[in-house]
Short mmCIF file of C-alpha atoms in Angstrom, two decimals:
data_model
loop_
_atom_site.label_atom_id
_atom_site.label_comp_id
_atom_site.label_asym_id
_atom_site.label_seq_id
_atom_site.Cartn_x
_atom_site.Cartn_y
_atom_site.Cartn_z
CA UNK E 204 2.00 -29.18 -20.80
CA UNK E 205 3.40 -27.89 -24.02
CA UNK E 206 5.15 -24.84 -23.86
CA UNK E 207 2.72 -22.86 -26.29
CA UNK E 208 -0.18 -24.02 -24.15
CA UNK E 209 -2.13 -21.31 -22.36
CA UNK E 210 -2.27 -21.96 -18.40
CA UNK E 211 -5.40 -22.41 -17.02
CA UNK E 212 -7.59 -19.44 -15.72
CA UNK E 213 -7.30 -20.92 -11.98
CA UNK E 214 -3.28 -20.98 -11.85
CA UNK E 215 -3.21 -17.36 -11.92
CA UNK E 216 -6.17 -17.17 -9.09
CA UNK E 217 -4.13 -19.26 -6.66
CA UNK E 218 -1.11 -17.43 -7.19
CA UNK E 219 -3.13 -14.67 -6.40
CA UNK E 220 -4.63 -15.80 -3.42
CA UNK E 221 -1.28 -17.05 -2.79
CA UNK E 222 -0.36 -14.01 -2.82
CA UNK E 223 -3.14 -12.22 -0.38
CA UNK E 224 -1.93 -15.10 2.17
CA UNK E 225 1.37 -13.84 2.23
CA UNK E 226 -0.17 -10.02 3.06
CA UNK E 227 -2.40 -10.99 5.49
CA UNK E 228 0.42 -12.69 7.27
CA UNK E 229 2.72 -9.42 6.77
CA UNK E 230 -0.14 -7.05 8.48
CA UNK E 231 -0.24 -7.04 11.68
CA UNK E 232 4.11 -5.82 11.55
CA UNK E 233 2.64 -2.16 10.93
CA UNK E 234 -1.29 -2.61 12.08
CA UNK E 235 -0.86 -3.82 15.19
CA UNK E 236 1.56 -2.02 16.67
CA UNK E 237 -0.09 0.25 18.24
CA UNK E 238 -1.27 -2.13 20.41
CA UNK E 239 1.99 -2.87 21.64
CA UNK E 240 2.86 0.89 22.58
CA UNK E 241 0.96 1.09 26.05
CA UNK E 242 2.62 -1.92 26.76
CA UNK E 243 6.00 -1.44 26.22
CA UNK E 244 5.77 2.33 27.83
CA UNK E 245 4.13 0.78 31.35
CA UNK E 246 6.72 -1.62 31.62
CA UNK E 247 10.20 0.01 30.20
CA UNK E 248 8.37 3.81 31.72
CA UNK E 249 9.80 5.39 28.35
CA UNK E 250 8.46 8.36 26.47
CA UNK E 251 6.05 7.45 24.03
CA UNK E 252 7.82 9.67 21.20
CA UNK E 253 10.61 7.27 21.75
CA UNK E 254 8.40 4.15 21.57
CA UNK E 255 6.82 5.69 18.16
CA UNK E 256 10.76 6.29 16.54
CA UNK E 257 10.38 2.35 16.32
CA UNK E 258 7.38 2.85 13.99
CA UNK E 259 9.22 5.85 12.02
CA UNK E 260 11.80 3.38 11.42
CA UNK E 261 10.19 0.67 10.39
CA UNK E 262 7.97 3.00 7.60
CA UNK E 263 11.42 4.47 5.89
CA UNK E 264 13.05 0.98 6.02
CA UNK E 265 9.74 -0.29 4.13
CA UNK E 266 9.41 2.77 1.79
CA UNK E 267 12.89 3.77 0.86
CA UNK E 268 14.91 0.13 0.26
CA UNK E 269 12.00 -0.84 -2.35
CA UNK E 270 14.37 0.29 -4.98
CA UNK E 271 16.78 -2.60 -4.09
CA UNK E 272 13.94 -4.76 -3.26
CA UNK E 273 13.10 -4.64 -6.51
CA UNK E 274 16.55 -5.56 -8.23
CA UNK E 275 16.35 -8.40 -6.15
CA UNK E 276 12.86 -9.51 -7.07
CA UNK E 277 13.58 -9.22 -10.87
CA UNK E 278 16.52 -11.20 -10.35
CA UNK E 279 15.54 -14.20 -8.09
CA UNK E 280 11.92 -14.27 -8.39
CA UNK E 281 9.01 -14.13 -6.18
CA UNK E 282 9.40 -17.62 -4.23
CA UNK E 283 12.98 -16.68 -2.92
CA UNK E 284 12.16 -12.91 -1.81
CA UNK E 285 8.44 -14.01 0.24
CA UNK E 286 11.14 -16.23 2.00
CA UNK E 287 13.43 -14.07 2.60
CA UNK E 288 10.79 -11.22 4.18
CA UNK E 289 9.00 -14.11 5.93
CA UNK E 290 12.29 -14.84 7.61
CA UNK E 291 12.28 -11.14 8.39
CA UNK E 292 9.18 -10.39 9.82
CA UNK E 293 9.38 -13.64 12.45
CA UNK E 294 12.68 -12.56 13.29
CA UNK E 295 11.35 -9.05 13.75
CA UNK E 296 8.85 -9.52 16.28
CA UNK E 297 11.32 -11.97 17.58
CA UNK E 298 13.47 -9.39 18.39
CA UNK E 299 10.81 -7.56 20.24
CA UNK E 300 9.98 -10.59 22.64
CA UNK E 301 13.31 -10.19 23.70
CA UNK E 302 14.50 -6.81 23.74
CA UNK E 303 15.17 -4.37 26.64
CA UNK E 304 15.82 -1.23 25.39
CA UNK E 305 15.09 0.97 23.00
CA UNK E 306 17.63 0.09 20.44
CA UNK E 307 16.33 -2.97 20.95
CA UNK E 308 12.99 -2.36 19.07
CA UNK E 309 14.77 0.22 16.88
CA UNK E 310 16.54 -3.12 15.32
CA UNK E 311 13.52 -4.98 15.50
CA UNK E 312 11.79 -2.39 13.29
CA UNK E 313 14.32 -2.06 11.04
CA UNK E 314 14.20 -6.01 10.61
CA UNK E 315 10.34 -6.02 10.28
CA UNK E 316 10.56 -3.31 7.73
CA UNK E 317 13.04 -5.14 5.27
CA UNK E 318 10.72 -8.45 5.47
CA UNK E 319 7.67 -6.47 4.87
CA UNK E 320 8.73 -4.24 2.22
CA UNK E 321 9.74 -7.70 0.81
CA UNK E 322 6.96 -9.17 0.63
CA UNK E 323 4.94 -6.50 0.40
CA UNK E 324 7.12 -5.40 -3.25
CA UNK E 325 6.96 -8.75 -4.38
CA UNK E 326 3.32 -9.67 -4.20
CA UNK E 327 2.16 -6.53 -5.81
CA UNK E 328 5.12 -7.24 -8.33
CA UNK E 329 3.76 -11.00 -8.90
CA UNK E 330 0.19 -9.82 -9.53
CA UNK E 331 1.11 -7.02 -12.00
CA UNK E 332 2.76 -9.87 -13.91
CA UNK E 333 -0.18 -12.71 -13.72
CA UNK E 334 -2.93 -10.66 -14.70
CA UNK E 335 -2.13 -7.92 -17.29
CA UNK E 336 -5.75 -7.88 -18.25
CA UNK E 337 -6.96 -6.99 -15.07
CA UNK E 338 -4.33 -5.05 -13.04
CA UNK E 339 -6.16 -2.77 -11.08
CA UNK E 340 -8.36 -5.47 -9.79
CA UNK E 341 -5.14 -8.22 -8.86
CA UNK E 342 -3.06 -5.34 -7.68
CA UNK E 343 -6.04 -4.00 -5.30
CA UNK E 344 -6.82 -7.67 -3.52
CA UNK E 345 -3.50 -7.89 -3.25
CA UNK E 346 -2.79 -4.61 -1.39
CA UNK E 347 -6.13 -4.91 0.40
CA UNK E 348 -5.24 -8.26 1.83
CA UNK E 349 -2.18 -6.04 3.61
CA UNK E 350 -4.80 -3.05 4.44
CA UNK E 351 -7.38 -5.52 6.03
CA UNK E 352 -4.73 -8.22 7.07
CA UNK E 353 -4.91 -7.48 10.57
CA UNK E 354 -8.43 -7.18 11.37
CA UNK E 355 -9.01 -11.31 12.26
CA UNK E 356 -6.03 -11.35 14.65
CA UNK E 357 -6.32 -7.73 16.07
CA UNK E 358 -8.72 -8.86 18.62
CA UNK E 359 -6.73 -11.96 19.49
CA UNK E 360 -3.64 -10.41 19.52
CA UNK E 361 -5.12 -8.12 22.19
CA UNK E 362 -6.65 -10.77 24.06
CA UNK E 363 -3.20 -12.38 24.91
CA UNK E 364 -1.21 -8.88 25.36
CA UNK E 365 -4.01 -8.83 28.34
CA UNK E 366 -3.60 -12.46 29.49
CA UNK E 367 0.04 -13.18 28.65
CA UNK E 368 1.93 -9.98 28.49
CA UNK E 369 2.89 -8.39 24.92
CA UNK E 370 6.81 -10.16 24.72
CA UNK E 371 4.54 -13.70 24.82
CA UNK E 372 2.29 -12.37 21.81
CA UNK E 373 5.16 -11.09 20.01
CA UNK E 374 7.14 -14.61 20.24
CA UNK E 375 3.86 -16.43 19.40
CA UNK E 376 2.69 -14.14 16.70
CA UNK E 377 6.17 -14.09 15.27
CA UNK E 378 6.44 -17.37 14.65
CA UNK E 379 3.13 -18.20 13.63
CA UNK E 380 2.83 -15.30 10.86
CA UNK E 381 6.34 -15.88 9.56
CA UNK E 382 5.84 -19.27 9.18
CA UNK E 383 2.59 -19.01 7.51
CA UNK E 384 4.03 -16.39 4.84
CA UNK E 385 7.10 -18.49 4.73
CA UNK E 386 5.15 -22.19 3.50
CA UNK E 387 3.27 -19.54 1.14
CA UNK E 388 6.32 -18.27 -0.78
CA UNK E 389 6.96 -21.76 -1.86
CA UNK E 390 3.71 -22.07 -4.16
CA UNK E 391 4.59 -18.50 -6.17
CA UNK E 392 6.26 -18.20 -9.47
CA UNK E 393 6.00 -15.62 -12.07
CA UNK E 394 3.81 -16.18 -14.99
CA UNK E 395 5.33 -17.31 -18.92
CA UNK E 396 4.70 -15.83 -21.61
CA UNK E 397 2.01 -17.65 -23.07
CA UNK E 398 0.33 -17.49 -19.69
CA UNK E 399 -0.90 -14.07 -20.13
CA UNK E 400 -2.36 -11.64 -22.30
CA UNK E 401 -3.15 -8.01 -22.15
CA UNK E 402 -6.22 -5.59 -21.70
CA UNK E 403 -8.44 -5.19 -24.38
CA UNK E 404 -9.82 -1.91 -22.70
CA UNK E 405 -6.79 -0.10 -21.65
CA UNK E 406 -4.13 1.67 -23.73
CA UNK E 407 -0.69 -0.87 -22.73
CA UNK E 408 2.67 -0.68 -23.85
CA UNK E 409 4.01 -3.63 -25.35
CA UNK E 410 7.57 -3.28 -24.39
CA UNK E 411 9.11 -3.99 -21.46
CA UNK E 412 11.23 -0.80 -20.12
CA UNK E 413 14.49 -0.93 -18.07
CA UNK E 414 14.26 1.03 -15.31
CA UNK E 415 17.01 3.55 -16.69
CA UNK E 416 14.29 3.55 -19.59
CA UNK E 417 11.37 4.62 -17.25
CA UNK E 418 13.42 7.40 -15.26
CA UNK E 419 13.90 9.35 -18.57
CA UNK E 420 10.05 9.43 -19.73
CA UNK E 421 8.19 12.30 -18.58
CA UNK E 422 5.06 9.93 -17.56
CA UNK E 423 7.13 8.48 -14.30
CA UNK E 424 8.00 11.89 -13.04
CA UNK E 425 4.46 13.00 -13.21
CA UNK E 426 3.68 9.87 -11.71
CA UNK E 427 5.63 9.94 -8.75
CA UNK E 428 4.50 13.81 -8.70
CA UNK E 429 1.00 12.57 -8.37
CA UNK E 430 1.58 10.19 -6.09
CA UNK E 431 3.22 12.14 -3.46
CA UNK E 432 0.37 14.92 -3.72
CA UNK E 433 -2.10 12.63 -2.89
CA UNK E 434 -0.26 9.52 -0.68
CA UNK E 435 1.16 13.21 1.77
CA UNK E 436 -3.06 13.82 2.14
CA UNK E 437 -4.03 10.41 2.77
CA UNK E 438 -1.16 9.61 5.66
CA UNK E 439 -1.41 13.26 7.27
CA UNK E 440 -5.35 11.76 7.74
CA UNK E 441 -4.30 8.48 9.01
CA UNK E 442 -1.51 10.21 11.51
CA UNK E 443 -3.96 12.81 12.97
CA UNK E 444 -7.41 11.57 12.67
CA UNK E 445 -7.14 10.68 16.42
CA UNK E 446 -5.73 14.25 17.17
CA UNK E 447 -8.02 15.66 15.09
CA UNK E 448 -11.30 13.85 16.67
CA UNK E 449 -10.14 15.07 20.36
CA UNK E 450 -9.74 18.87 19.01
CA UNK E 451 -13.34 18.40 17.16
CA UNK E 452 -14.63 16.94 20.48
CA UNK E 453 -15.86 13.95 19.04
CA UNK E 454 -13.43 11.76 20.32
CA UNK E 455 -15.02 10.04 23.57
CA UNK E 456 -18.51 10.77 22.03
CA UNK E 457 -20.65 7.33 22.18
CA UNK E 458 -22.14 5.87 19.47
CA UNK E 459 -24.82 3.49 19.76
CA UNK E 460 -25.50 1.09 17.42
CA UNK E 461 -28.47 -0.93 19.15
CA UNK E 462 -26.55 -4.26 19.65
CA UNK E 463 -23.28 -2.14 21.02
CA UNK E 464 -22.05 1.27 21.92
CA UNK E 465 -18.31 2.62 21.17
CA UNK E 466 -16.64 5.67 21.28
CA UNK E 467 -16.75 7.65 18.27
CA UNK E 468 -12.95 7.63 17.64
CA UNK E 469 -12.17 3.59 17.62
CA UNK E 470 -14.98 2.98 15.38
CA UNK E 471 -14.18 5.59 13.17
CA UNK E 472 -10.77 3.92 13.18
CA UNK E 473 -12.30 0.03 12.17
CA UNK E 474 -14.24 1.41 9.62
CA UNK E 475 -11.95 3.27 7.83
CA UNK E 476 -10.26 0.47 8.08
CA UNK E 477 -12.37 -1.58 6.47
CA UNK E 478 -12.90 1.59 3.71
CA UNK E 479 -9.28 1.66 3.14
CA UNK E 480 -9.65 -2.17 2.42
CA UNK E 481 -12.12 -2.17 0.10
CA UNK E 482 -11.32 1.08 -1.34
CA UNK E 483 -8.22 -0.99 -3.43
CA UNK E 484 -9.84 -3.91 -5.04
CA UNK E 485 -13.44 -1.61 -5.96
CA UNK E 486 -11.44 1.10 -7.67
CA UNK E 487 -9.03 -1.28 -9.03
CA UNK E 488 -11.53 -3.36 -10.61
CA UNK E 489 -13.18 0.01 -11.76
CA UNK E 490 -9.95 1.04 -13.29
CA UNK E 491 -9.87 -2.07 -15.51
CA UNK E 492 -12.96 -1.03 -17.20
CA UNK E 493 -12.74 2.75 -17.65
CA UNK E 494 -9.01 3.20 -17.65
CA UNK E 495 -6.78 4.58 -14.43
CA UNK E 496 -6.95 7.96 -14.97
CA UNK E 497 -10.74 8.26 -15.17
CA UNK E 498 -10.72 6.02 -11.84
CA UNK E 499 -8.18 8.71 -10.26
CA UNK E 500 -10.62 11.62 -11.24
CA UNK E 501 -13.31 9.81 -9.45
CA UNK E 502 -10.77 8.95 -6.37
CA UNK E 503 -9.41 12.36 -6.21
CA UNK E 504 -12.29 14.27 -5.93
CA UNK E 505 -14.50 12.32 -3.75
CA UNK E 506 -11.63 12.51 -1.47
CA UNK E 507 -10.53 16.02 -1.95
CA UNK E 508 -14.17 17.07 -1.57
CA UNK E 509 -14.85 14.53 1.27
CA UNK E 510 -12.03 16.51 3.07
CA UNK E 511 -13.47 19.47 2.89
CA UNK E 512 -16.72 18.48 4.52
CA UNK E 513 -14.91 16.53 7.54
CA UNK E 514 -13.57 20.23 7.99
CA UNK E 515 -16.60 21.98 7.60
CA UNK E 516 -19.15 18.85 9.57
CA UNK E 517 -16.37 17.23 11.56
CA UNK E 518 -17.79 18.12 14.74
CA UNK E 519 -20.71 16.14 14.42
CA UNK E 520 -19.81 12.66 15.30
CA UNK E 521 -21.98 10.80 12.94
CA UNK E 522 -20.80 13.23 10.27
CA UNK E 523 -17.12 12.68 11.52
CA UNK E 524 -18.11 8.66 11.10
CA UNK E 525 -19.48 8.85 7.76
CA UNK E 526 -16.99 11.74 6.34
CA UNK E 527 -13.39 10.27 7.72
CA UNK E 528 -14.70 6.59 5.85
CA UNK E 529 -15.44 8.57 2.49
CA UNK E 530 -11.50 10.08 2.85
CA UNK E 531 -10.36 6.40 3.77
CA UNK E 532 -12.68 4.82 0.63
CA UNK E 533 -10.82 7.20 -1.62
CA UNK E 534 -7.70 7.02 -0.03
CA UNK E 535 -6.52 3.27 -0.55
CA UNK E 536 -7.20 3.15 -4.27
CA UNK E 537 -3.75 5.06 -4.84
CA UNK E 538 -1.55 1.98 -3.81
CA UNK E 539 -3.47 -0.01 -6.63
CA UNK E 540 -3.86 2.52 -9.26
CA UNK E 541 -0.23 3.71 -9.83
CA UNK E 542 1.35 0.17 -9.48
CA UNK E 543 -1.35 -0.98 -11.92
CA UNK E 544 -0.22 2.10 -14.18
CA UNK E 545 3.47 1.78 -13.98
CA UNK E 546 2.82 -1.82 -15.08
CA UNK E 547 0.93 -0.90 -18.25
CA UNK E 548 3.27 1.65 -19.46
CA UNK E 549 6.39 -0.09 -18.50
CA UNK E 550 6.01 -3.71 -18.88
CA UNK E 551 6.32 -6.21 -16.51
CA UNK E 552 10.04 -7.58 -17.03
CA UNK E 553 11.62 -4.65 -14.81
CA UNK E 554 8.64 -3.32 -12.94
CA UNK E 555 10.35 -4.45 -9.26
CA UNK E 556 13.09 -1.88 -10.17
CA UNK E 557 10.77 0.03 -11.18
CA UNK E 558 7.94 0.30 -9.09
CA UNK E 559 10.54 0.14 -6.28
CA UNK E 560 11.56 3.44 -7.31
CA UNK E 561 7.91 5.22 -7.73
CA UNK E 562 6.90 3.86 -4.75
CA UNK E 563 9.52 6.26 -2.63
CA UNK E 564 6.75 8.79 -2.90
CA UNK E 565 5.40 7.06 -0.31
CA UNK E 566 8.32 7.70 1.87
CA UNK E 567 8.78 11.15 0.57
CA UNK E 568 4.92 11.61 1.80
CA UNK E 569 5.65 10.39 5.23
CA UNK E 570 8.63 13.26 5.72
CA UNK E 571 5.75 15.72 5.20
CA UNK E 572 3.46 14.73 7.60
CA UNK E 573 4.95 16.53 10.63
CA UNK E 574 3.94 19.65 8.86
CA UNK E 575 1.10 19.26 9.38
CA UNK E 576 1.30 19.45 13.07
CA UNK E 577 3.33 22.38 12.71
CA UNK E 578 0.30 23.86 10.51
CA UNK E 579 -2.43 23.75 12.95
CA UNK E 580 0.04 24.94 15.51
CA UNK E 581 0.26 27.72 14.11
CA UNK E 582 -3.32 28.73 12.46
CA UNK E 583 -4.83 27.33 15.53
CA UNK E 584 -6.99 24.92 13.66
CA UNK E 585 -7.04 21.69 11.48
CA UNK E 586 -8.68 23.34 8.90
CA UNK E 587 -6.52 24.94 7.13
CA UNK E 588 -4.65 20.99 7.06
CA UNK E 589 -7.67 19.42 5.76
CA UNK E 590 -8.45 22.48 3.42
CA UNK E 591 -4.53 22.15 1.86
CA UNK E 592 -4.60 18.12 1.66
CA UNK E 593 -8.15 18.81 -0.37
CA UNK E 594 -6.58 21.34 -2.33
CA UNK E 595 -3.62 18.60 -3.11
CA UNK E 596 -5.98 15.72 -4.08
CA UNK E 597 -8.04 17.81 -6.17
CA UNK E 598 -5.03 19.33 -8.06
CA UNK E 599 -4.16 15.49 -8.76
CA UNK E 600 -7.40 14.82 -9.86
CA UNK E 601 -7.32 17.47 -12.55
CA UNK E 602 -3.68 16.23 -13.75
CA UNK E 603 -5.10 13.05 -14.17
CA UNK E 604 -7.42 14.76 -16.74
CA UNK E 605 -5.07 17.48 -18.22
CA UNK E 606 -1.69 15.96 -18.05
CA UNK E 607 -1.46 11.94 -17.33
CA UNK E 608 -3.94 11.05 -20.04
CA UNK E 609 -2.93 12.43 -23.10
CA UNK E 610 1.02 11.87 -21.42
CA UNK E 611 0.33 8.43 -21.31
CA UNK E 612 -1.29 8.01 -24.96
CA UNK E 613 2.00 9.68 -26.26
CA UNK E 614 3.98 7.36 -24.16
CA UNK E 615 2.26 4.29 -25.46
CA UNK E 616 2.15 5.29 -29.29
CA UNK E 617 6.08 6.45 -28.71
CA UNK E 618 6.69 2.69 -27.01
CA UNK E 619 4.99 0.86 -29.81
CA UNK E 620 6.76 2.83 -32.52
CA UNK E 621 10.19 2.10 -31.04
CA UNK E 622 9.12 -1.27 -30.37
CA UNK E 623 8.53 -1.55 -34.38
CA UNK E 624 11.89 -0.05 -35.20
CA UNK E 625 13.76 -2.19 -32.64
CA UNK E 626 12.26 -5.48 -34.01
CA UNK E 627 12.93 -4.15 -37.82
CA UNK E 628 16.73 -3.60 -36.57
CA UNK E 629 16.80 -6.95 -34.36
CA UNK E 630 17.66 -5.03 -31.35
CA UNK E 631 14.42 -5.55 -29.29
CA UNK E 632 14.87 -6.26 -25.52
CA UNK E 633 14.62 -9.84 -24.37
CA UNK E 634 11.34 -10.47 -23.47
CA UNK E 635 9.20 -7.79 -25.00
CA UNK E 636 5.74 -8.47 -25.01
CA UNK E 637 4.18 -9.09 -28.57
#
C-alpha cells in the first residue's frame, strides 16, 4: 500500500472491536468483585470494611497512575501497553487464588489496578486516534464494552465460586481473561496520518497540544471541573443505591416479571447495568451529530432531574426500577463525552498524557463519596444526597451551555490561528494535523 493511500473503512472497525475485546476481558477485575467478598469474609472471618479496602485500592491505583499511563502509551504504543495490563490483570487475580491475608489482596488490587488502568487508558486512547470523525461514538463502544464486559461471565463466574470455591475461579478466570486481552494487544496499532480525517460537524482543533500546552488553557480546567461535578453524582449513586433501596424499603420487594420474579434491588442493579452500557455508545454517537456540549445538556439534566424524582418516588419499587436506570442512562455518557472532547480540542499526538491527567477527576470523585454517608447521617435522610448530586449535574449542564461552548470556540479559533503563525515561522509541532 502506498503511503498516501487511505486505509480501508474496515481497518479502523477491527481495531475497534479489537479494542472492545480487550475491555470485555478487563471487566470483570472491578465488576465482579463483589462476588468474591462473601467469599473471602466466610472463609478468612474478616471484616468486610477490610475486604472492601482491596476495592478502594484497586479504584485509586486505576484513577490516579493514568497520568503515567499515558506517557507510556504515547511513547510505546497501544500493542506494548494492552500487554503489559494483560500481564497485570492475570497476575492480579493470580495473586488472589493464592493469597492468605489481607495484604495479600491489597497487592493483588494494586496489581489489577495498574493492568486495568492500562488497558483501560489505552483503548480509549487508540479509538480517539482511529476515528476522529466519530469520537463520541468509538470512544462510547469502547468504554461500554468495559461497563457491560462482565455481564456474559457474571453468571458463570458465580456458578464455579459455588461449585469450586472462589481461589479456583480466580486462577481460572485469571488466566483465561489475561490471556484473551493479551493475544488481542497484538492486532492494535495506532492509525497514520492519511488513515484518518476529521469531523465535518464538530468544531476540532487541528493541532496537536503537549500536555504542558493543555494544562495552561482555560478549557481543561473547566473540563476537569465538570467532570468531577458530575462523575462525584454518578459514583455516590453507584456506592449507595443498595443502601439507599434498604432505607426506601424497596430493597427485598419482589418484582414479577411473568416468566421470573427478583428482588427489587438486584434487578435494579442488572439494569442499570445494562443503562450504564448503553448510555456511552447512544450519547456518544449523539454527540457526533449535535456537538458534545449539546449532548451534555441533554445528559445533565435528564440525570439531574431523574435524581430528583428517585428522591421524591423512590419508595415505589417500580418507580425506584425505572428512576435509578434513567440516573444510570445518563450517567455513563460522561466517560465518552469528555475523552471524546479532550481529543477534539487537543489533538491526538499527546492525548494519553493528556487524558491521563483529566481523567483524575475520576479519582478526585471517588474521595467524595464518603460524604455522602456522612450527609444522610446527619439530615437523617438520602434526600438531601440525591437533592445535592441533582443540584451538581444540573449546574454542569448549564456550564456546558454558558461556559464550555463558547470556551471551546475560542479555544479552537485561538489553536488554528497559532497553528497558521507556527507553520508561517516553520516552528509547527511534529505531527500537527492539517
Amino acid at each position: 500500500m502506498r503511503p498516501d493511500q487511505p486505509i480501508k473503512e474496515s481497518t479502523r472497525w477491527l481495531q475497534l472491536v479489537v479494542g472492545v475485546i480487550c475491555m470485555v476481558a478487563t471487566a470483570n477485575i472491578q465488576y465482579a468483585w463483589t462476588l468474591f467478598v462473601p467469599e473471602i469474609q466466610g472463609t478468612f472471618g474478616w471484616a468486610r470494611a477490610e475486604i472492601q479496602i482491596a476495592f478502594t485500592i484497586f479504584v485509586l491505583v486505576q484513577t490516579w497512575l493514568a497520568p503515567i499511563e499515558g506517557f507510556f502509551i504515547d511513547k510505546f504504543g497501544p500493542r506494548i501497553m494492552v500487554a503489559f495490563g494483560a500481564i497485570g490483570i492475570g497476575f492480579a487475580w493470580v495473586l488472589n487464588s493464592q493469597a492468605t491475608t489481607l495484604m495479600g489482596f491489597y497487592v493483588g488490587a494494586a496489581v489489577g489496578g495498574i493492568g486495568v488502568g492500562s488497558i483501560y487508558a489505552t483503548c480509549i486512547n487508540n479509538a480517539l486516534k482511529w476515528f476522529p470523525d466519530r469520537r463520541g461514538l468509538a470512544v462510547g463502544l469502547t468504554a461500554g464494552g468495559y461497563g457491560m464486559g462482565s455481564a456474559a461471565t457474571i453468571l458463570p463466574i458465580a456458578a464455579m465460586i459455588k461449585s469450586d470455591g472462589f481461589q479456583e475461579t480466580f486462577f481460572f478466570f485469571g488466566i483465561l481473561q489475561g490471556g484473551l486481552a493479551f493475544i488481542a494487544a497484538w492486532f492494535l496499532r495506532s492509525p497514520k496520518a492519511t488513515e484518518v480525517k476529521s469531523s465535518a460537524k464538530l468544531e476540532q482543533s487541528r493541532r496537536d497540544y503537549t500536555l504542558k500546552e493543555a494544562l495552561s488553557t482555560k478549557l481543561f480546567w473547566l473540563m476537569f471541573f465538570m467532570f468531577i461535578m458530575v462523575v462525584t453524582g454518578g459514583m455516590m449513586a453507584v456506592a449507595q443505591l443498595g443502601v439507599i433501596a434498604q432505607d426506601l424499603g424497596v430493597k427485598e420487594f419482589e418484582v414479577d416479571l411473568y416468566f421470573f420474579t427478583m428482588a427489587a434491588l438486584p434487578l435494579a442493579l442488572m439494569l442499570d447495568r445494562i443503562m450504564n452500557g448503553i448510555s456511552r455508545p447512544l450519547f456518544g454517537w449523539v454527540s457526533d451529530n449535535i456537538g458534545r456540549e449539546k449532548t451534555m445538556v441533554i445528559a445533565f439534566t435528564l440525570e439531574g432531574l431523574g435524581i430528583i424524582a428517585l428522591g421524591y418516588w423512590g419508595h415505589n419499587p417500580w418507580a425506584f426500577l425505572i428512576l435509578s436506570g434513567v440516573v444510570f442512562l445518563a450517567w455513563g455518557e460522561v466517560y465518552s463525552l469528555f475523552s471524546a472532547l479532550a481529543g477534539d480540542a487537543f489533538g491526538t499526538k499527546h492525548i494519553g498524557k493528556i487524558y491521563g491527567v483529566l481523567y483524575c477527576a475520576k479519582g478526585i470523585g471517588a474521595l467524595f463519596v464518603p460524604v455522602g454517608n456522612l450527609m444522610m447521617e446527619a439530615t437523617g435522610t438520602w434526600s438531601t444526597v440525591l437533592y445535592t448530586v441533582a443540584c451538581m449535574d444540573l449546574t454542569a449542564a448549564v456550564l456546558a451551555i454558558v461556559a464550555l461552548r463558547p470556551t471551546l470556540a475560542k479555544h479552537v479559533a485561538y489553536s488554528a490561528d497559532l497553528l497558521q503563525k507556527e507553520r508561517a515561522a516553520g516552528t509547527a509541532p511534529v505531527g500537527a494535523n492539517a
